[in-house]
Amino acid sequence: MAESRRAALRRVAGLAGLSLPVVDLLGGARVRASEGLDLEILGAALALEHHALAIYEHGLERGLFPPGLRDYAVEFRGDHLGHRDTQVALMEERGGRAPEAKRDYGLGRFDTAERLLKEALTIEVVAQDAYLRLIGNIRTDDYQLAAAFILVDEVRHATVWKRATGARIY
Amino acid sequence: MAASPRTQSRRAALRAAAALPLLAAVPAAAEEYADATAVLAAIDRLEAEVAARLRTVAAASPAAAALSASLLGDQAAFRAERSRLRRRLGLAPAPDAFAAPEGIDADLPALRAALDRLVYAHAEGLPAVDDPHAVQRLAAHMVECARHLTVIDLWLEAERG
């Protein structure tokens, strides 16, 4: 990837409008775990899920995923729908208000299979990095468990797109 | 083993989670771990099985030697870090060696299943660890194990054509 992981994280965090405590956490700061922080993390994770869904919808609607990879894109879109719904349910159960998807993620420039696959890989790697940095700060057991299984999905997505873009996977 | 108060609390949390119709991310039959000792012991045991299966697959298929060496190298680093985590958490050291199952065949689907169990043990164990740094480090190991699992998945898919 031409864009570094740190730069990609900053770009996606900016697009998603993540809250200050979460941006601090992603930057490596120590933040005291609390129910409020769990809600902030849930909100950040949801923002990333909305962004990932937008990329898959964009690519699938325009037929940008090559035939051999389209089934993966459909599978991964389904995973992200599940992640989104899981986290909306968790957030609402805790009395939080789930953030909605943005109207525009600036996806128009991803108009070829190569560009789209690189952006899909970027968002999956950003999601993987974000969940990994945040998971130790999640206080509630059920959300930590859900986040762990979501993280496993993100790794699968990133690994498949890495191979598709010619990157090393082991 | 009797359930600890923490385990009971986790079970209650999981029951509550299971009641949410859309909580698809958590398998219905998640393993319960009482504490970090149980989690690390399960990971040690399952990792030993994966290692034995990897060696068997590599011995039967020289093309898998580089893959096997890479994954076994990762596992060695994870074991070293788990030793440090045990010291941090005030736990007894791990036994020197874990017995892998006997009579292992060079069976890729069985290797995949063993890796899957190892990934699940990490994921399901995190809430029982109760130390943010240790959780983060075990989650990082889980990420690598999930990558290994996907590599094997892709190999299996390629074999199926």
CSV table of C-alpha atoms in Angstrom, one decimal:
chain,number,residue,atom,x,y,z
A,1,MET,CA,0.0,0.0,0.0
A,2,ALA,CA,1.3,3.4,-0.9
A,3,GLU,CA,-0.5,5.0,2.1
A,4,SER,CA,1.0,4.0,5.5
A,5,ARG,CA,-1.2,2.2,8.1
A,6,ARG,CA,-0.9,5.2,10.4
A,7,ALA,CA,-1.8,7.7,7.6
A,8,ALA,CA,-4.7,5.5,6.6
A,9,LEU,CA,-5.9,5.3,10.2
A,10,ARG,CA,-5.8,9.1,10.5
A,11,ARG,CA,-7.7,9.5,7.2
A,12,VAL,CA,-10.4,7.0,8.0
A,13,ALA,CA,-10.7,8.3,11.6
A,14,GLY,CA,-11.2,11.8,10.2
A,15,LEU,CA,-13.8,10.7,7.7
A,16,ALA,CA,-15.7,8.8,10.4
A,17,GLY,CA,-15.6,11.7,12.8
A,18,LEU,CA,-14.3,9.6,15.7
A,19,SER,CA,-14.6,11.1,19.2
A,20,LEU,CA,-11.5,12.5,21.0
A,21,PRO,CA,-11.1,9.7,23.6
A,22,VAL,CA,-11.1,7.1,20.8
A,23,VAL,CA,-8.7,9.1,18.7
A,24,ASP,CA,-6.4,9.3,21.8
A,25,LEU,CA,-6.7,5.6,22.3
A,26,LEU,CA,-5.9,4.9,18.7
A,27,GLY,CA,-2.9,7.1,19.1
A,28,GLY,CA,-1.6,4.9,21.9
A,29,ALA,CA,-2.8,7.1,24.9
A,30,ARG,CA,-3.9,5.4,28.1
A,31,VAL,CA,-7.6,6.1,28.8
A,32,ARG,CA,-9.4,4.9,31.9
A,33,ALA,CA,-11.9,2.1,31.0
A,34,SER,CA,-15.5,3.0,31.8
A,35,GLU,CA,-19.0,2.3,30.5
A,36,GLY,CA,-18.8,5.7,28.8
A,37,LEU,CA,-15.6,4.7,27.0
A,38,ASP,CA,-17.3,1.4,25.9
A,39,LEU,CA,-20.0,3.5,24.2
A,40,GLU,CA,-17.4,5.7,22.6
A,41,ILE,CA,-15.6,2.6,21.3
A,42,LEU,CA,-18.9,1.1,20.0
A,43,GLY,CA,-19.6,4.4,18.2
A,44,ALA,CA,-16.1,4.4,16.6
A,45,ALA,CA,-16.4,0.7,15.6
A,46,LEU,CA,-19.9,1.5,14.1
A,47,ALA,CA,-18.5,4.4,12.1
A,48,LEU,CA,-15.8,2.0,10.6
A,49,GLU,CA,-18.5,-0.6,9.8
A,50,HIS,CA,-20.6,2.0,8.0
A,51,HIS,CA,-17.5,3.0,6.0
A,52,ALA,CA,-16.7,-0.6,5.1
A,53,LEU,CA,-20.3,-1.3,4.0
A,54,ALA,CA,-20.2,1.8,1.8
A,55,ILE,CA,-17.1,0.6,0.0
A,56,TYR,CA,-18.6,-2.9,-0.6
A,57,GLU,CA,-21.9,-1.4,-1.8
A,58,HIS,CA,-20.1,0.9,-4.1
A,59,GLY,CA,-18.0,-1.9,-5.6
A,60,LEU,CA,-20.8,-4.4,-5.9
A,61,GLU,CA,-23.4,-1.9,-7.4
A,62,ARG,CA,-20.9,-0.9,-10.1
A,63,GLY,CA,-19.5,-4.4,-10.8
A,64,LEU,CA,-16.0,-3.4,-9.8
A,65,PHE,CA,-15.1,-6.6,-8.0
A,66,PRO,CA,-13.5,-9.1,-10.5
A,67,PRO,CA,-15.6,-12.2,-11.0
A,68,GLY,CA,-13.3,-14.4,-8.9
A,69,LEU,CA,-13.5,-12.0,-6.0
A,70,ARG,CA,-17.1,-11.0,-6.1
A,71,ASP,CA,-18.2,-13.8,-3.8
A,72,TYR,CA,-15.7,-12.7,-1.2
A,73,ALA,CA,-17.1,-9.1,-1.5
A,74,VAL,CA,-20.6,-10.4,-1.0
A,75,GLU,CA,-19.5,-12.5,2.0
A,76,PHE,CA,-17.6,-9.6,3.6
A,77,ARG,CA,-20.5,-7.2,3.1
A,78,GLY,CA,-22.7,-9.7,4.9
A,79,ASP,CA,-20.1,-9.9,7.8
A,80,HIS,CA,-20.1,-6.1,8.1
A,81,LEU,CA,-23.9,-6.0,8.1
A,82,GLY,CA,-23.8,-8.4,11.0
A,83,HIS,CA,-21.1,-6.4,12.8
A,84,ARG,CA,-23.1,-3.2,12.3
A,85,ASP,CA,-26.3,-4.7,13.6
A,86,THR,CA,-24.6,-6.4,16.5
A,87,GLN,CA,-23.0,-3.2,17.7
A,88,VAL,CA,-26.2,-1.1,17.1
A,89,ALA,CA,-28.0,-3.6,19.4
A,90,LEU,CA,-25.2,-3.5,22.0
A,91,MET,CA,-25.2,0.3,21.9
A,92,GLU,CA,-28.9,0.7,22.2
A,93,GLU,CA,-29.0,-1.9,25.0
A,94,ARG,CA,-26.6,0.4,26.9
A,95,GLY,CA,-28.8,3.5,26.3
A,96,GLY,CA,-26.5,4.9,23.6
A,97,ARG,CA,-27.4,6.4,20.3
A,98,ALA,CA,-25.9,4.6,17.4
A,99,PRO,CA,-24.2,6.9,14.8
A,100,GLU,CA,-25.7,6.7,11.3
A,101,ALA,CA,-23.8,6.2,8.1
A,102,LYS,CA,-22.5,9.3,6.3
A,103,ARG,CA,-24.1,10.3,3.1
A,104,ASP,CA,-20.8,10.5,1.2
A,105,TYR,CA,-17.5,8.7,1.8
A,106,GLY,CA,-15.9,10.2,-1.3
A,107,LEU,CA,-15.8,6.9,-3.0
A,108,GLY,CA,-16.1,8.2,-6.6
A,109,ARG,CA,-12.4,8.0,-7.2
A,110,PHE,CA,-12.4,4.2,-6.6
A,111,ASP,CA,-13.6,3.5,-10.1
A,112,THR,CA,-11.5,0.6,-11.1
A,113,ALA,CA,-11.1,-2.9,-9.7
A,114,GLU,CA,-7.5,-2.2,-8.7
A,115,ARG,CA,-8.3,1.1,-6.9
A,116,LEU,CA,-11.4,-0.4,-5.2
A,117,LEU,CA,-9.5,-3.5,-4.0
A,118,LYS,CA,-6.7,-1.3,-2.5
A,119,GLU,CA,-9.3,0.8,-0.7
A,120,ALA,CA,-11.2,-2.3,0.6
A,121,LEU,CA,-7.9,-3.6,1.9
A,122,THR,CA,-7.1,-0.3,3.5
A,123,ILE,CA,-10.4,-0.1,5.4
A,124,GLU,CA,-10.1,-3.7,6.5
A,125,VAL,CA,-6.6,-3.1,7.8
A,126,VAL,CA,-7.7,0.1,9.5
A,127,ALA,CA,-10.6,-1.8,11.1
A,128,GLN,CA,-8.3,-4.6,12.2
A,129,ASP,CA,-5.8,-2.1,13.7
A,130,ALA,CA,-8.6,-0.1,15.4
A,131,TYR,CA,-10.3,-3.1,17.0
A,132,LEU,CA,-6.9,-4.4,18.1
A,133,ARG,CA,-5.9,-1.2,19.8
A,134,LEU,CA,-9.3,-0.7,21.4
A,135,ILE,CA,-10.1,-4.3,22.6
A,136,GLY,CA,-8.0,-4.1,25.8
A,137,ASN,CA,-10.0,-1.1,26.9
A,138,ILE,CA,-13.4,-2.6,26.6
A,139,ARG,CA,-14.8,-3.1,30.0
A,140,THR,CA,-17.9,-5.2,29.4
A,141,ASP,CA,-17.4,-8.9,28.8
A,142,ASP,CA,-20.1,-9.4,26.1
A,143,TYR,CA,-18.8,-6.5,24.0
A,144,GLN,CA,-15.2,-7.7,24.4
A,145,LEU,CA,-16.2,-11.1,23.2
A,146,ALA,CA,-18.2,-9.7,20.3
A,147,ALA,CA,-15.3,-7.4,19.4
A,148,ALA,CA,-12.9,-10.4,19.4
A,149,PHE,CA,-15.0,-12.3,16.9
A,150,ILE,CA,-15.5,-9.2,14.7
A,151,LEU,CA,-11.7,-8.8,14.8
A,152,VAL,CA,-11.3,-12.3,13.5
A,153,ASP,CA,-13.6,-11.5,10.6
A,154,GLU,CA,-11.6,-8.3,9.8
A,155,VAL,CA,-8.4,-10.4,9.7
A,156,ARG,CA,-9.9,-12.8,7.2
A,157,HIS,CA,-11.1,-9.9,5.0
A,158,ALA,CA,-7.7,-8.2,5.1
A,159,THR,CA,-5.8,-11.4,4.3
A,160,VAL,CA,-8.0,-12.2,1.3
A,161,TRP,CA,-7.6,-8.7,-0.1
A,162,LYS,CA,-3.8,-8.8,0.6
A,163,ARG,CA,-3.5,-11.9,-1.5
A,164,ALA,CA,-5.7,-10.5,-4.2
A,165,THR,CA,-3.5,-7.4,-4.4
A,166,GLY,CA,-0.3,-9.4,-4.5
A,167,ALA,CA,0.9,-8.7,-1.0
A,168,ARG,CA,2.5,-11.4,1.1
A,169,ILE,CA,0.2,-13.2,3.5
A,170,TYR,CA,2.7,-15.4,5.4
B,1,MET,CA,-14.4,-27.1,38.1
B,2,ALA,CA,-16.9,-24.9,40.0
B,3,ALA,CA,-17.8,-21.7,38.2
B,4,SER,CA,-16.2,-18.6,39.8
B,5,PRO,CA,-18.2,-15.5,40.4
B,6,ARG,CA,-16.5,-14.0,37.4
B,7,THR,CA,-17.5,-17.0,35.2
B,8,GLN,CA,-21.1,-16.7,36.5
B,9,SER,CA,-21.0,-13.1,35.6
B,10,ARG,CA,-19.7,-13.9,32.1
B,11,ARG,CA,-22.4,-16.5,31.7
B,12,ALA,CA,-25.0,-13.9,32.6
B,13,ALA,CA,-23.5,-11.5,30.2
B,14,LEU,CA,-23.5,-14.1,27.4
B,15,ARG,CA,-27.1,-15.0,28.2
B,16,ALA,CA,-28.0,-11.4,27.8
B,17,ALA,CA,-26.0,-11.2,24.6
B,18,ALA,CA,-27.6,-14.3,23.2
B,19,ALA,CA,-31.0,-12.7,23.8
B,20,LEU,CA,-30.2,-10.1,21.3
B,21,PRO,CA,-31.5,-11.4,18.0
B,22,LEU,CA,-28.7,-9.8,16.0
B,23,LEU,CA,-25.7,-10.7,18.0
B,24,ALA,CA,-24.4,-12.9,15.3
B,25,ALA,CA,-20.8,-12.3,16.1
B,26,VAL,CA,-20.7,-14.5,19.1
B,27,PRO,CA,-21.0,-18.3,18.5
B,28,ALA,CA,-23.9,-19.8,20.5
B,29,ALA,CA,-21.7,-22.3,22.3
B,30,ALA,CA,-18.8,-20.1,23.5
B,31,GLU,CA,-16.3,-21.8,25.8
B,32,GLU,CA,-16.3,-20.6,29.3
B,33,TYR,CA,-12.9,-20.0,31.0
B,34,ALA,CA,-12.7,-19.4,34.7
B,35,ASP,CA,-9.5,-17.3,34.6
B,36,ALA,CA,-6.3,-16.4,32.8
B,37,THR,CA,-4.6,-19.7,33.9
B,38,ALA,CA,-7.3,-21.7,32.1
B,39,VAL,CA,-7.2,-19.6,29.0
B,40,LEU,CA,-3.4,-19.8,28.7
B,41,ALA,CA,-3.4,-23.6,29.3
B,42,ALA,CA,-6.0,-24.1,26.6
B,43,ILE,CA,-4.0,-22.0,24.1
B,44,ASP,CA,-0.8,-23.9,24.9
B,45,ARG,CA,-2.6,-27.2,24.4
B,46,LEU,CA,-4.3,-26.2,21.1
B,47,GLU,CA,-1.2,-24.5,19.8
B,48,ALA,CA,0.8,-27.7,20.4
B,49,GLU,CA,-1.7,-29.6,18.3
B,50,VAL,CA,-1.6,-27.1,15.5
B,51,ALA,CA,2.2,-27.3,15.5
B,52,ALA,CA,2.2,-31.1,15.3
B,53,ARG,CA,-0.3,-31.0,12.4
B,54,LEU,CA,1.8,-28.3,10.6
B,55,ARG,CA,4.9,-30.4,10.9
B,56,THR,CA,3.1,-33.5,9.5
B,57,VAL,CA,1.6,-31.5,6.6
B,58,ALA,CA,5.0,-30.0,5.8
B,59,ALA,CA,6.7,-33.5,5.9
B,60,ALA,CA,4.2,-34.8,3.5
B,61,SER,CA,4.2,-31.8,1.2
B,62,PRO,CA,7.6,-30.1,0.7
B,63,ALA,CA,5.8,-27.2,-1.0
B,64,ALA,CA,4.4,-26.4,2.5
B,65,ALA,CA,7.7,-26.2,4.2
B,66,ALA,CA,8.1,-22.4,4.0
B,67,LEU,CA,4.5,-21.9,5.2
B,68,SER,CA,5.0,-24.3,8.0
B,69,ALA,CA,8.3,-22.7,9.1
B,70,SER,CA,6.7,-19.2,9.0
B,71,LEU,CA,3.7,-20.2,11.1
B,72,LEU,CA,5.9,-22.2,13.6
B,73,GLY,CA,8.2,-19.2,14.0
B,74,ASP,CA,5.2,-17.1,14.8
B,75,GLN,CA,4.0,-19.6,17.4
B,76,ALA,CA,7.5,-19.6,19.1
B,77,ALA,CA,7.2,-15.8,19.5
B,78,PHE,CA,3.7,-16.2,20.9
B,79,ARG,CA,4.9,-18.8,23.5
B,80,ALA,CA,7.7,-16.5,24.6
B,81,GLU,CA,5.3,-13.6,25.1
B,82,ARG,CA,2.8,-15.8,26.9
B,83,SER,CA,5.6,-16.7,29.4
B,84,ARG,CA,6.1,-12.9,29.9
B,85,LEU,CA,2.4,-12.5,30.4
B,86,ARG,CA,2.3,-15.3,33.0
B,87,ARG,CA,5.0,-13.5,34.9
B,88,ARG,CA,3.1,-10.2,34.6
B,89,LEU,CA,-0.1,-11.8,35.9
B,90,GLY,CA,1.7,-13.7,38.7
B,91,LEU,CA,0.8,-17.1,37.2
B,92,ALA,CA,2.9,-20.3,37.4
B,93,PRO,CA,5.1,-21.0,34.3
B,94,ALA,CA,3.7,-23.2,31.6
B,95,PRO,CA,4.9,-26.8,31.4
B,96,ASP,CA,8.0,-27.3,29.2
B,97,ALA,CA,6.1,-29.3,26.6
B,98,PHE,CA,2.6,-30.2,25.7
B,99,ALA,CA,1.7,-33.6,24.3
B,100,ALA,CA,0.2,-33.4,20.8
B,101,PRO,CA,-2.3,-36.0,19.8
B,102,GLU,CA,-0.8,-39.2,18.5
B,103,GLY,CA,-1.3,-40.7,15.1
B,104,ILE,CA,-1.8,-37.3,13.3
B,105,ASP,CA,-2.3,-37.5,9.5
B,106,ALA,CA,-1.2,-34.9,7.0
B,107,ASP,CA,-4.7,-33.7,6.8
B,108,LEU,CA,-5.3,-30.1,5.7
B,109,PRO,CA,-9.0,-29.9,6.9
B,110,ALA,CA,-7.9,-31.3,10.3
B,111,LEU,CA,-5.1,-28.6,10.5
B,112,ARG,CA,-7.7,-26.0,9.6
B,113,ALA,CA,-10.1,-27.3,12.3
B,114,ALA,CA,-7.3,-27.2,14.9
B,115,LEU,CA,-6.4,-23.6,13.9
B,116,ASP,CA,-10.0,-22.7,14.2
B,117,ARG,CA,-10.1,-24.1,17.7
B,118,LEU,CA,-7.0,-22.1,18.6
B,119,VAL,CA,-8.5,-18.8,17.3
B,120,TYR,CA,-11.7,-19.5,19.2
B,121,ALA,CA,-9.7,-20.2,22.4
B,122,HIS,CA,-8.1,-16.8,22.1
B,123,ALA,CA,-11.3,-15.0,21.4
B,124,GLU,CA,-13.4,-16.7,24.1
B,125,GLY,CA,-10.6,-16.4,26.6
B,126,LEU,CA,-10.1,-12.6,26.4
B,127,PRO,CA,-12.9,-11.7,28.9
B,128,ALA,CA,-11.5,-14.0,31.5
B,129,VAL,CA,-8.0,-12.5,31.4
B,130,ASP,CA,-9.0,-9.2,33.1
B,131,ASP,CA,-5.8,-7.3,32.4
B,132,PRO,CA,-5.9,-4.7,29.5
B,133,HIS,CA,-2.3,-5.2,28.4
B,134,ALA,CA,-2.6,-9.0,28.4
B,135,VAL,CA,-5.9,-8.8,26.6
B,136,GLN,CA,-4.4,-6.6,23.9
B,137,ARG,CA,-1.4,-8.9,23.5
B,138,LEU,CA,-3.4,-12.1,23.3
B,139,ALA,CA,-5.7,-10.4,20.8
B,140,ALA,CA,-2.6,-9.6,18.7
B,141,HIS,CA,-1.7,-13.3,18.8
B,142,MET,CA,-5.3,-14.1,17.8
B,143,VAL,CA,-5.0,-11.8,14.8
B,144,GLU,CA,-2.0,-13.7,13.6
B,145,CYS,CA,-3.7,-17.1,14.3
B,146,ALA,CA,-6.7,-15.9,12.3
B,147,ARG,CA,-4.3,-14.9,9.5
B,148,HIS,CA,-2.8,-18.4,9.6
B,149,LEU,CA,-6.4,-19.8,9.5
B,150,THR,CA,-7.2,-17.7,6.4
B,151,VAL,CA,-4.0,-18.8,4.6
B,152,ILE,CA,-5.0,-22.5,5.2
B,153,ASP,CA,-8.6,-21.6,4.0
B,154,LEU,CA,-7.2,-20.1,0.8
B,155,TRP,CA,-5.0,-23.2,0.3
B,156,LEU,CA,-8.1,-25.5,0.7
B,157,GLU,CA,-10.1,-23.4,-1.6
B,158,ALA,CA,-7.3,-23.5,-4.3
B,159,GLU,CA,-7.2,-27.3,-3.9
B,160,ARG,CA,-11.0,-27.6,-4.4
B,161,GLY,CA,-10.5,-25.5,-7.6
